[in-house]
């Protein structure tokens, strides 16, 4: 049984107010973050930190993104109810839950087998039902394309061309692009074959691995 008591709801409300103060203006995004119980994604040892605006380890050397980052990317995506959204980097599944709360139909792909297995079992137990895929999401999920929105939750060396190809007309891709340690948030919008590129703030994501990401065998010096 997943507990969500008044204390946790209170801390979530406080987190939402903090995100609003930090500049997140889309009330639908804030409402979605206010609904997803972030503490259930945390181990007992880290439970007290669940509503801090910080990224935390989820095992396998990966992280659950900072709430501000989740809110920032989600706001840039501009998700509408019924949108078909592809997420690259399922991780804990938290971001997928936020997208589902916005009424999207969510496809999510994870490259780490253990995280994929864990999250594919855990999210439905919480009542969240995205479509789960295992594999190299830097190439997208071409079988289910096109997508209205694509969100990449790991840092890419370049904008993956496959993801641009898999965007629907009027589609939006949000992807952090840059070095292994620091990336600029990029938004690509596709309109009648024309691509518009916008750049936003700097973030620090774990690397997007794979064919159109970083080589998993390349170790940092
Ligand atoms: N969205 C996640 C959440 O809500 O918890 C956080 C994602 S974590 C910052 C980045 C994730 O991207 C990791 O779980 C990592 O294994 C995954 N990843 C890295 N390269 C990938 C790839 N090519 N395809 C799919 N997932 C990938």
mmCIF file of C-alpha atoms and ligand atoms in Angstrom:
data_model
loop_
_atom_site.group_PDB
_atom_site.id
_atom_site.type_symbol
_atom_site.label_atom_id
_atom_site.label_comp_id
_atom_site.label_asym_id
_atom_site.label_seq_id
_atom_site.Cartn_x
_atom_site.Cartn_y
_atom_site.Cartn_z
ATOM 1 C CA UNK A 1 0.000 0.000 0.000
ATOM 2 C CA UNK A 2 1.473 3.402 -1.016
ATOM 3 C CA UNK A 3 1.081 5.997 1.705
ATOM 4 C CA UNK A 4 0.489 9.629 0.827
ATOM 5 C CA UNK A 5 -0.273 11.421 4.086
ATOM 6 C CA UNK A 6 -0.984 15.062 4.966
ATOM 7 C CA UNK A 7 2.703 15.686 5.733
ATOM 8 C CA UNK A 8 3.802 14.499 2.296
ATOM 9 C CA UNK A 9 0.998 16.438 0.605
ATOM 10 C CA UNK A 10 2.053 19.518 2.581
ATOM 11 C CA UNK A 11 5.685 19.173 1.489
ATOM 12 C CA UNK A 12 4.519 18.725 -2.111
ATOM 13 C CA UNK A 13 2.506 21.940 -1.895
ATOM 14 C CA UNK A 14 5.597 23.716 -0.592
ATOM 15 C CA UNK A 15 7.675 22.331 -3.482
ATOM 16 C CA UNK A 16 5.085 23.596 -5.979
ATOM 17 C CA UNK A 17 5.223 27.080 -4.439
ATOM 18 C CA UNK A 18 9.011 27.009 -4.685
ATOM 19 C CA UNK A 19 8.885 26.032 -8.370
ATOM 20 C CA UNK A 20 6.445 28.887 -9.033
ATOM 21 C CA UNK A 21 8.858 31.297 -7.294
ATOM 22 C CA UNK A 22 11.704 29.948 -9.436
ATOM 23 C CA UNK A 23 9.771 30.934 -12.572
ATOM 24 C CA UNK A 24 7.630 27.957 -13.580
ATOM 25 C CA UNK A 25 4.471 29.691 -14.781
ATOM 26 C CA UNK A 26 2.367 26.942 -16.366
ATOM 27 C CA UNK A 27 -0.241 26.165 -13.717
ATOM 28 C CA UNK A 28 -1.129 22.843 -15.384
ATOM 29 C CA UNK A 29 2.482 21.690 -15.002
ATOM 30 C CA UNK A 30 2.548 22.814 -11.351
ATOM 31 C CA UNK A 31 -0.755 21.046 -10.720
ATOM 32 C CA UNK A 32 0.616 17.813 -12.243
ATOM 33 C CA UNK A 33 3.727 18.014 -10.030
ATOM 34 C CA UNK A 34 1.420 18.633 -7.074
ATOM 35 C CA UNK A 35 -0.349 15.348 -7.823
ATOM 36 C CA UNK A 36 2.563 12.908 -8.267
ATOM 37 C CA UNK A 37 3.800 11.457 -4.939
ATOM 38 C CA UNK A 38 7.557 11.897 -5.431
ATOM 39 C CA UNK A 39 8.410 10.227 -2.100
ATOM 40 C CA UNK A 40 7.350 6.797 -3.387
ATOM 41 C CA UNK A 41 10.331 6.877 -5.785
ATOM 42 C CA UNK A 42 12.794 7.150 -2.887
ATOM 43 C CA UNK A 43 14.520 4.529 -0.753
ATOM 44 C CA UNK A 44 13.812 4.726 2.974
ATOM 45 C CA UNK A 45 17.249 6.232 3.646
ATOM 46 C CA UNK A 46 16.509 9.234 1.379
ATOM 47 C CA UNK A 47 12.776 9.575 2.098
ATOM 48 C CA UNK A 48 13.172 12.829 4.030
ATOM 49 C CA UNK A 49 14.691 14.446 0.940
ATOM 50 C CA UNK A 50 11.902 13.541 -1.497
ATOM 51 C CA UNK A 51 10.443 17.059 -1.704
ATOM 52 C CA UNK A 52 13.725 18.934 -1.881
ATOM 53 C CA UNK A 53 14.378 20.573 -5.215
ATOM 54 C CA UNK A 54 17.329 18.297 -5.966
ATOM 55 C CA UNK A 55 18.230 15.298 -8.113
ATOM 56 C CA UNK A 56 18.800 12.033 -6.196
ATOM 57 C CA UNK A 57 20.339 8.651 -6.972
ATOM 58 C CA UNK A 58 17.965 5.864 -8.027
ATOM 59 C CA UNK A 59 20.596 3.112 -8.396
ATOM 60 C CA UNK A 60 22.514 1.943 -11.472
ATOM 61 C CA UNK A 61 24.460 5.231 -11.371
ATOM 62 C CA UNK A 62 21.324 7.112 -12.507
ATOM 63 C CA UNK A 63 19.205 9.872 -10.968
ATOM 64 C CA UNK A 64 15.634 11.055 -10.530
ATOM 65 C CA UNK A 65 15.823 14.574 -12.017
ATOM 66 C CA UNK A 66 15.489 17.712 -9.919
ATOM 67 C CA UNK A 67 11.807 18.818 -9.754
ATOM 68 C CA UNK A 68 12.725 22.212 -11.260
ATOM 69 C CA UNK A 69 14.292 20.431 -14.247
ATOM 70 C CA UNK A 70 11.219 18.210 -14.683
ATOM 71 C CA UNK A 71 8.974 21.285 -14.511
ATOM 72 C CA UNK A 72 11.190 23.306 -16.892
ATOM 73 C CA UNK A 73 11.317 20.597 -19.564
ATOM 74 C CA UNK A 74 7.613 19.815 -19.206
ATOM 75 C CA UNK A 75 6.703 23.493 -19.534
ATOM 76 C CA UNK A 76 8.827 23.813 -22.701
ATOM 77 C CA UNK A 77 7.089 20.771 -24.203
ATOM 78 C CA UNK A 78 3.632 22.383 -23.904
ATOM 79 C CA UNK A 79 1.783 19.091 -23.433
ATOM 80 C CA UNK A 80 -1.916 19.080 -24.314
ATOM 81 C CA UNK A 81 -4.375 16.366 -23.225
ATOM 82 C CA UNK A 82 -4.292 13.547 -25.776
ATOM 83 C CA UNK A 83 -0.778 14.383 -27.036
ATOM 84 C CA UNK A 84 1.354 11.385 -27.955
ATOM 85 C CA UNK A 85 4.591 11.916 -25.990
ATOM 86 C CA UNK A 86 7.842 9.940 -26.241
ATOM 87 C CA UNK A 87 10.190 10.112 -23.242
ATOM 88 C CA UNK A 88 13.814 8.997 -23.633
ATOM 89 C CA UNK A 89 15.213 7.828 -20.277
ATOM 90 C CA UNK A 90 12.423 6.300 -18.156
ATOM 91 C CA UNK A 91 14.652 6.148 -15.051
ATOM 92 C CA UNK A 92 12.456 6.112 -11.936
ATOM 93 C CA UNK A 93 9.309 6.840 -13.976
ATOM 94 C CA UNK A 94 8.599 10.137 -12.160
ATOM 95 C CA UNK A 95 8.681 12.305 -15.304
ATOM 96 C CA UNK A 96 6.385 9.839 -17.094
ATOM 97 C CA UNK A 97 3.839 10.202 -14.249
ATOM 98 C CA UNK A 98 3.906 14.001 -14.584
ATOM 99 C CA UNK A 99 3.247 13.666 -18.343
ATOM 100 C CA UNK A 100 0.382 11.239 -17.674
ATOM 101 C CA UNK A 101 -1.137 13.680 -15.164
ATOM 102 C CA UNK A 102 -1.208 16.223 -18.023
ATOM 103 C CA UNK A 103 -3.400 13.849 -20.021
ATOM 104 C CA UNK A 104 -0.716 12.669 -22.465
ATOM 105 C CA UNK A 105 -0.440 9.220 -23.971
ATOM 106 C CA UNK A 106 3.109 8.355 -22.879
ATOM 107 C CA UNK A 107 5.714 6.115 -24.542
ATOM 108 C CA UNK A 108 8.893 5.779 -22.513
ATOM 109 C CA UNK A 109 12.160 4.012 -23.297
ATOM 110 C CA UNK A 110 15.033 3.030 -20.982
ATOM 111 C CA UNK A 111 18.491 1.682 -21.901
ATOM 112 C CA UNK A 112 19.319 0.197 -18.486
ATOM 113 C CA UNK A 113 17.717 -3.250 -18.163
ATOM 114 C CA UNK A 114 17.380 -3.181 -14.352
ATOM 115 C CA UNK A 115 15.724 0.259 -14.293
ATOM 116 C CA UNK A 116 13.433 -0.739 -17.164
ATOM 117 C CA UNK A 117 12.314 -3.910 -15.313
ATOM 118 C CA UNK A 118 11.882 -2.110 -12.016
ATOM 119 C CA UNK A 119 9.899 0.850 -13.331
ATOM 120 C CA UNK A 120 7.709 -1.196 -15.701
ATOM 121 C CA UNK A 121 6.458 -3.116 -12.640
ATOM 122 C CA UNK A 122 6.323 -0.186 -10.237
ATOM 123 C CA UNK A 123 4.385 2.473 -12.182
ATOM 124 C CA UNK A 124 1.275 0.357 -12.887
ATOM 125 C CA UNK A 125 1.173 -0.478 -9.151
ATOM 126 C CA UNK A 126 0.832 3.286 -8.586
ATOM 127 C CA UNK A 127 -1.929 3.539 -11.182
ATOM 128 C CA UNK A 128 0.230 5.067 -13.947
ATOM 129 C CA UNK A 129 0.215 3.339 -17.327
ATOM 130 C CA UNK A 130 2.687 4.522 -19.959
ATOM 131 C CA UNK A 131 3.872 2.170 -22.737
ATOM 132 C CA UNK A 132 7.311 0.857 -21.711
ATOM 133 C CA UNK A 133 10.170 0.104 -24.102
ATOM 134 C CA UNK A 134 13.659 -1.243 -23.499
ATOM 135 C CA UNK A 135 16.562 -0.196 -25.721
ATOM 136 C CA UNK A 136 18.545 2.666 -27.184
ATOM 137 C CA UNK A 137 16.199 5.637 -27.144
ATOM 138 C CA UNK A 138 18.718 7.895 -28.894
ATOM 139 C CA UNK A 139 17.227 6.274 -32.028
ATOM 140 C CA UNK A 140 13.675 6.935 -30.753
ATOM 141 C CA UNK A 141 10.919 4.348 -31.055
ATOM 142 C CA UNK A 142 10.278 4.442 -34.829
ATOM 143 C CA UNK A 143 7.564 1.772 -34.736
ATOM 144 C CA UNK A 144 5.188 4.078 -32.850
ATOM 145 C CA UNK A 145 6.180 7.372 -34.541
ATOM 146 C CA UNK A 146 5.208 10.135 -35.167
ATOM 147 C CA UNK A 147 5.008 11.840 -31.775
ATOM 148 C CA UNK A 148 3.487 15.220 -30.900
ATOM 149 C CA UNK A 149 6.152 15.758 -28.254
ATOM 150 C CA UNK A 150 9.533 14.148 -27.485
ATOM 151 C CA UNK A 151 11.409 14.744 -24.217
ATOM 152 C CA UNK A 152 14.983 13.565 -23.641
ATOM 153 C CA UNK A 153 15.897 13.282 -19.951
ATOM 154 C CA UNK A 154 19.617 12.610 -20.455
ATOM 155 C CA UNK A 155 22.323 14.868 -21.934
ATOM 156 C CA UNK A 156 23.010 14.399 -25.668
ATOM 157 C CA UNK A 157 26.206 15.400 -27.542
ATOM 158 C CA UNK A 158 24.071 16.598 -30.506
ATOM 159 C CA UNK A 159 20.342 16.748 -31.308
ATOM 160 C CA UNK A 160 19.595 13.126 -32.315
ATOM 161 C CA UNK A 161 18.451 13.203 -35.927
ATOM 162 C CA UNK A 162 16.205 10.141 -35.496
ATOM 163 C CA UNK A 163 14.189 12.028 -32.882
ATOM 164 C CA UNK A 164 13.706 15.002 -35.216
ATOM 165 C CA UNK A 165 12.555 12.561 -37.929
ATOM 166 C CA UNK A 166 10.010 11.013 -35.550
ATOM 167 C CA UNK A 167 8.337 14.342 -34.690
ATOM 168 C CA UNK A 168 4.848 14.932 -36.078
ATOM 169 C CA UNK A 169 4.074 18.142 -37.956
ATOM 170 C CA UNK A 170 3.844 20.925 -35.306
ATOM 171 C CA UNK A 171 5.770 18.546 -33.024
ATOM 172 C CA UNK A 172 8.140 19.691 -30.264
ATOM 173 C CA UNK A 173 11.405 18.060 -29.126
ATOM 174 C CA UNK A 174 13.051 19.127 -25.853
ATOM 175 C CA UNK A 175 16.605 17.851 -25.372
ATOM 176 C CA UNK A 176 19.619 18.911 -23.277
ATOM 177 C CA UNK A 177 22.615 19.202 -25.637
ATOM 178 C CA UNK A 178 26.301 19.772 -24.871
ATOM 179 C CA UNK A 179 29.210 18.149 -23.026
ATOM 180 C CA UNK A 180 29.081 15.126 -20.739
ATOM 181 C CA UNK A 181 28.775 17.333 -17.630
ATOM 182 C CA UNK A 182 26.854 20.420 -18.743
ATOM 183 C CA UNK A 183 24.206 20.965 -21.404
ATOM 184 C CA UNK A 184 21.995 23.709 -22.840
ATOM 185 C CA UNK A 185 18.292 22.969 -22.989
ATOM 186 C CA UNK A 186 17.248 22.979 -26.643
ATOM 187 C CA UNK A 187 13.725 23.068 -28.090
ATOM 188 C CA UNK A 188 13.135 22.057 -31.707
ATOM 189 C CA UNK A 189 9.742 22.767 -33.277
ATOM 190 C CA UNK A 190 8.777 21.238 -36.601
ATOM 191 C CA UNK A 191 6.356 23.178 -38.790
ATOM 192 C CA UNK A 192 5.588 22.009 -42.317
ATOM 193 C CA UNK A 193 9.072 20.535 -42.663
ATOM 194 C CA UNK A 194 10.792 23.676 -41.253
ATOM 195 C CA UNK A 195 12.735 23.338 -38.008
ATOM 196 C CA UNK A 196 12.926 26.114 -35.430
ATOM 197 C CA UNK A 197 15.658 25.826 -32.786
ATOM 198 C CA UNK A 198 15.575 27.684 -29.454
ATOM 199 C CA UNK A 199 18.127 27.554 -26.626
ATOM 200 C CA UNK A 200 17.417 27.992 -22.921
ATOM 201 C CA UNK A 201 19.262 27.565 -19.583
ATOM 202 C CA UNK A 202 22.170 25.299 -18.680
ATOM 203 C CA UNK A 203 21.577 21.986 -16.873
ATOM 204 C CA UNK A 204 23.625 18.963 -15.760
ATOM 205 C CA UNK A 205 22.167 15.624 -16.879
ATOM 206 C CA UNK A 206 23.635 12.123 -16.882
ATOM 207 C CA UNK A 207 24.771 11.233 -20.425
ATOM 208 C CA UNK A 208 22.466 9.959 -23.144
ATOM 209 C CA UNK A 209 24.186 6.779 -24.293
ATOM 210 C CA UNK A 210 23.777 4.953 -27.582
ATOM 211 C CA UNK A 211 24.057 5.313 -31.337
ATOM 212 C CA UNK A 212 23.040 8.993 -31.418
ATOM 213 C CA UNK A 213 24.313 9.703 -27.901
ATOM 214 C CA UNK A 214 27.614 9.110 -26.110
ATOM 215 C CA UNK A 215 29.602 5.923 -26.574
ATOM 216 C CA UNK A 216 29.087 3.821 -23.385
ATOM 217 C CA UNK A 217 32.697 2.576 -23.684
ATOM 218 C CA UNK A 218 34.158 6.093 -23.634
ATOM 219 C CA UNK A 219 35.137 6.788 -20.049
ATOM 220 C CA UNK A 220 35.645 10.304 -18.804
ATOM 221 C CA UNK A 221 39.348 11.182 -18.389
HETATM 222 N N1 LIG B 1 13.160 10.662 -16.514
HETATM 223 C C1 LIG B 1 13.788 10.029 -15.370
HETATM 224 C C2 LIG B 1 12.962 10.122 -14.134
HETATM 225 O O1 LIG B 1 11.891 10.741 -14.164
HETATM 226 O O2 LIG B 1 13.383 9.527 -13.127
HETATM 227 C C3 LIG B 1 15.163 10.549 -15.075
HETATM 228 C C4 LIG B 1 16.108 10.113 -16.094
HETATM 229 S S1 LIG B 1 17.792 9.956 -15.641
HETATM 230 C C5 LIG B 1 18.261 11.626 -15.387
HETATM 231 C C6 LIG B 1 18.389 9.521 -17.294
HETATM 232 C C7 LIG B 1 17.987 8.154 -17.753
HETATM 233 O O3 LIG B 1 18.302 8.023 -19.140
HETATM 234 C C8 LIG B 1 18.718 7.028 -17.034
HETATM 235 O O4 LIG B 1 17.798 6.154 -16.458
HETATM 236 C C9 LIG B 1 19.532 6.357 -18.155
HETATM 237 O O5 LIG B 1 19.703 4.974 -17.968
HETATM 238 C C10 LIG B 1 18.682 6.675 -19.366
HETATM 239 N N2 LIG B 1 19.355 6.613 -20.663
HETATM 240 C C11 LIG B 1 20.612 6.972 -21.013
HETATM 241 N N3 LIG B 1 20.818 6.762 -22.324
HETATM 242 C C12 LIG B 1 19.661 6.251 -22.831
HETATM 243 C C13 LIG B 1 19.242 5.809 -24.121
HETATM 244 N N4 LIG B 1 20.036 5.863 -25.180
HETATM 245 N N5 LIG B 1 17.984 5.349 -24.265
HETATM 246 C C14 LIG B 1 17.145 5.282 -23.198
HETATM 247 N N6 LIG B 1 17.477 5.674 -21.947
HETATM 248 C C15 LIG B 1 18.724 6.149 -21.767
#
